[in-house]
């Protein structure tokens, strides 16, 4: 009986945490109205993100925070070959992982984010 209880808990716990996350995807998180423009913020649909590419980029970004910060403030730098040449590790990374550069160009918001300022 103890094994069955443990098994049920092992199955039920992940499901209990997954259901709210699944329900939140696509949910409107907020709306901002500015003049005649309305911006609606929705929860991201993480099923479209290639987590292997994201993890590979995050490992690089954690070792090169200046590059990550620069990309967060100016995503056009992702395709700037002159910028890459100034950062040999980035140039080597994009040479080894051109598919990540392509994914970052197509959807920079999936890979770069402006970190919060102190106190935010």
PDB file of C-alpha atoms in Angstrom:
ATOM      1  CA  UNK A   1       0.000   0.000   0.000  1.00  0.00           C
ATOM      2  CA  UNK A   2       2.867   2.345   0.809  1.00  0.00           C
ATOM      3  CA  UNK A   3       4.356   1.796  -2.670  1.00  0.00           C
ATOM      4  CA  UNK A   4       1.060   2.640  -4.351  1.00  0.00           C
ATOM      5  CA  UNK A   5       0.735   5.822  -2.303  1.00  0.00           C
ATOM      6  CA  UNK A   6       4.265   6.839  -3.231  1.00  0.00           C
ATOM      7  CA  UNK A   7       3.589   6.097  -6.899  1.00  0.00           C
ATOM      8  CA  UNK A   8       0.371   8.125  -6.871  1.00  0.00           C
ATOM      9  CA  UNK A   9       2.135  11.074  -5.268  1.00  0.00           C
ATOM     10  CA  UNK A  10       4.980  10.816  -7.780  1.00  0.00           C
ATOM     11  CA  UNK A  11       2.468  11.026 -10.635  1.00  0.00           C
ATOM     12  CA  UNK A  12       0.066  13.573  -9.128  1.00  0.00           C
ATOM     13  CA  UNK A  13       2.650  16.135  -8.034  1.00  0.00           C
ATOM     14  CA  UNK A  14       4.084  16.958 -11.488  1.00  0.00           C
ATOM     15  CA  UNK A  15       0.587  17.036 -12.970  1.00  0.00           C
ATOM     16  CA  UNK A  16      -0.571  19.428 -10.244  1.00  0.00           C
ATOM     17  CA  UNK A  17       2.232  21.851 -11.096  1.00  0.00           C
ATOM     18  CA  UNK A  18       1.904  21.473 -14.875  1.00  0.00           C
ATOM     19  CA  UNK A  19      -1.820  22.199 -15.126  1.00  0.00           C
ATOM     20  CA  UNK A  20      -1.614  25.867 -13.970  1.00  0.00           C
ATOM     21  CA  UNK A  21       1.347  26.486 -16.276  1.00  0.00           C
ATOM     22  CA  UNK A  22      -0.492  25.043 -19.256  1.00  0.00           C
ATOM     23  CA  UNK A  23      -3.627  27.007 -18.412  1.00  0.00           C
ATOM     24  CA  UNK A  24      -1.625  30.247 -18.183  1.00  0.00           C
ATOM     25  CA  UNK A  25      -0.213  30.019 -21.724  1.00  0.00           C
ATOM     26  CA  UNK A  26      -2.048  32.442 -23.966  1.00  0.00           C
ATOM     27  CA  UNK A  27      -3.667  34.129 -20.966  1.00  0.00           C
ATOM     28  CA  UNK A  28      -3.784  37.923 -21.078  1.00  0.00           C
ATOM     29  CA  UNK A  29      -1.365  39.201 -18.442  1.00  0.00           C
ATOM     30  CA  UNK A  30      -2.119  42.905 -18.842  1.00  0.00           C
ATOM     31  CA  UNK A  31      -3.096  45.690 -21.218  1.00  0.00           C
ATOM     32  CA  UNK A  32      -1.646  49.158 -21.763  1.00  0.00           C
ATOM     33  CA  UNK A  33      -3.569  51.864 -23.621  1.00  0.00           C
ATOM     34  CA  UNK A  34      -1.570  54.814 -24.956  1.00  0.00           C
ATOM     35  CA  UNK A  35      -3.616  57.170 -27.130  1.00  0.00           C
ATOM     36  CA  UNK A  36      -5.163  55.092 -29.900  1.00  0.00           C
ATOM     37  CA  UNK A  37      -2.733  52.196 -29.390  1.00  0.00           C
ATOM     38  CA  UNK A  38      -3.570  49.239 -27.175  1.00  0.00           C
ATOM     39  CA  UNK A  39      -0.819  46.775 -26.258  1.00  0.00           C
ATOM     40  CA  UNK A  40      -1.873  43.431 -24.825  1.00  0.00           C
ATOM     41  CA  UNK A  41       0.620  41.272 -22.948  1.00  0.00           C
ATOM     42  CA  UNK A  42       0.044  37.527 -23.056  1.00  0.00           C
ATOM     43  CA  UNK A  43       1.861  34.689 -21.349  1.00  0.00           C
ATOM     44  CA  UNK A  44       4.474  33.118 -23.588  1.00  0.00           C
ATOM     45  CA  UNK A  45       3.804  29.826 -25.301  1.00  0.00           C
ATOM     46  CA  UNK A  46       7.001  28.001 -24.366  1.00  0.00           C
ATOM     47  CA  UNK A  47       6.161  25.044 -26.608  1.00  0.00           C
ATOM     48  CA  UNK A  48       7.545  27.025 -29.559  1.00  0.00           C
ATOM     49  CA  UNK A  49      10.954  27.581 -27.953  1.00  0.00           C
ATOM     50  CA  UNK A  50      13.777  25.162 -28.696  1.00  0.00           C
ATOM     51  CA  UNK A  51      15.075  24.643 -25.169  1.00  0.00           C
ATOM     52  CA  UNK A  52      18.327  23.059 -26.355  1.00  0.00           C
ATOM     53  CA  UNK A  53      19.207  26.229 -28.306  1.00  0.00           C
ATOM     54  CA  UNK A  54      18.088  28.411 -25.418  1.00  0.00           C
ATOM     55  CA  UNK A  55      20.175  26.470 -22.890  1.00  0.00           C
ATOM     56  CA  UNK A  56      23.220  26.573 -25.167  1.00  0.00           C
ATOM     57  CA  UNK A  57      22.849  30.347 -25.531  1.00  0.00           C
ATOM     58  CA  UNK A  58      22.259  30.821 -21.789  1.00  0.00           C
ATOM     59  CA  UNK A  59      25.478  28.941 -20.982  1.00  0.00           C
ATOM     60  CA  UNK A  60      27.415  31.237 -23.320  1.00  0.00           C
ATOM     61  CA  UNK A  61      25.638  34.353 -22.033  1.00  0.00           C
ATOM     62  CA  UNK A  62      26.397  33.503 -18.403  1.00  0.00           C
ATOM     63  CA  UNK A  63      30.114  33.340 -19.257  1.00  0.00           C
ATOM     64  CA  UNK A  64      29.941  36.551 -21.340  1.00  0.00           C
ATOM     65  CA  UNK A  65      27.549  38.906 -19.524  1.00  0.00           C
ATOM     66  CA  UNK A  66      28.697  42.002 -21.448  1.00  0.00           C
ATOM     67  CA  UNK A  67      27.681  40.444 -24.772  1.00  0.00           C
ATOM     68  CA  UNK A  68      24.352  39.313 -23.301  1.00  0.00           C
ATOM     69  CA  UNK A  69      23.730  42.804 -21.898  1.00  0.00           C
ATOM     70  CA  UNK A  70      24.642  44.438 -25.224  1.00  0.00           C
ATOM     71  CA  UNK A  71      22.237  42.135 -27.086  1.00  0.00           C
ATOM     72  CA  UNK A  72      19.493  42.888 -24.565  1.00  0.00           C
ATOM     73  CA  UNK A  73      19.811  46.608 -25.246  1.00  0.00           C
ATOM     74  CA  UNK A  74      20.356  46.293 -29.013  1.00  0.00           C
ATOM     75  CA  UNK A  75      19.247  43.031 -30.619  1.00  0.00           C
ATOM     76  CA  UNK A  76      20.474  44.276 -34.034  1.00  0.00           C
ATOM     77  CA  UNK A  77      23.976  43.397 -32.787  1.00  0.00           C
ATOM     78  CA  UNK A  78      23.100  39.713 -33.253  1.00  0.00           C
ATOM     79  CA  UNK A  79      23.721  40.108 -37.005  1.00  0.00           C
ATOM     80  CA  UNK A  80      26.471  42.710 -36.722  1.00  0.00           C
ATOM     81  CA  UNK A  81      29.608  40.972 -38.013  1.00  0.00           C
ATOM     82  CA  UNK A  82      31.815  43.883 -36.885  1.00  0.00           C
ATOM     83  CA  UNK A  83      30.530  43.431 -33.316  1.00  0.00           C
ATOM     84  CA  UNK A  84      31.167  39.679 -33.512  1.00  0.00           C
ATOM     85  CA  UNK A  85      34.731  40.268 -34.733  1.00  0.00           C
ATOM     86  CA  UNK A  86      35.366  42.504 -31.695  1.00  0.00           C
ATOM     87  CA  UNK A  87      34.272  39.573 -29.491  1.00  0.00           C
ATOM     88  CA  UNK A  88      36.162  36.491 -30.717  1.00  0.00           C
ATOM     89  CA  UNK A  89      34.316  34.143 -28.336  1.00  0.00           C
ATOM     90  CA  UNK A  90      30.972  35.303 -29.787  1.00  0.00           C
ATOM     91  CA  UNK A  91      32.277  34.926 -33.329  1.00  0.00           C
ATOM     92  CA  UNK A  92      33.401  31.373 -32.525  1.00  0.00           C
ATOM     93  CA  UNK A  93      30.068  30.612 -30.836  1.00  0.00           C
ATOM     94  CA  UNK A  94      28.036  31.774 -33.845  1.00  0.00           C
ATOM     95  CA  UNK A  95      30.372  29.908 -36.212  1.00  0.00           C
ATOM     96  CA  UNK A  96      29.786  26.712 -34.224  1.00  0.00           C
ATOM     97  CA  UNK A  97      26.038  27.377 -33.733  1.00  0.00           C
ATOM     98  CA  UNK A  98      24.670  29.238 -36.796  1.00  0.00           C
ATOM     99  CA  UNK A  99      21.205  27.836 -36.062  1.00  0.00           C
ATOM    100  CA  UNK A 100      21.176  29.719 -32.747  1.00  0.00           C
ATOM    101  CA  UNK A 101      22.073  32.962 -34.491  1.00  0.00           C
ATOM    102  CA  UNK A 102      19.227  32.370 -36.962  1.00  0.00           C
ATOM    103  CA  UNK A 103      16.773  31.629 -34.143  1.00  0.00           C
ATOM    104  CA  UNK A 104      17.916  34.716 -32.217  1.00  0.00           C
ATOM    105  CA  UNK A 105      17.470  36.861 -35.328  1.00  0.00           C
ATOM    106  CA  UNK A 106      13.962  35.507 -35.932  1.00  0.00           C
ATOM    107  CA  UNK A 107      12.849  35.847 -32.289  1.00  0.00           C
ATOM    108  CA  UNK A 108      15.315  37.914 -30.238  1.00  0.00           C
ATOM    109  CA  UNK A 109      12.861  38.208 -27.359  1.00  0.00           C
ATOM    110  CA  UNK A 110      13.179  34.468 -26.739  1.00  0.00           C
ATOM    111  CA  UNK A 111      16.903  34.808 -26.102  1.00  0.00           C
ATOM    112  CA  UNK A 112      17.669  38.295 -24.815  1.00  0.00           C
ATOM    113  CA  UNK A 113      16.018  40.355 -22.131  1.00  0.00           C
ATOM    114  CA  UNK A 114      16.912  43.571 -20.413  1.00  0.00           C
ATOM    115  CA  UNK A 115      17.760  42.629 -16.836  1.00  0.00           C
ATOM    116  CA  UNK A 116      15.846  44.528 -14.160  1.00  0.00           C
ATOM    117  CA  UNK A 117      17.508  47.556 -12.662  1.00  0.00           C
ATOM    118  CA  UNK A 118      18.507  47.409  -9.042  1.00  0.00           C
ATOM    119  CA  UNK A 119      15.414  47.716  -6.872  1.00  0.00           C
ATOM    120  CA  UNK A 120      12.966  46.515  -9.539  1.00  0.00           C
TER     121      UNK A 120
END
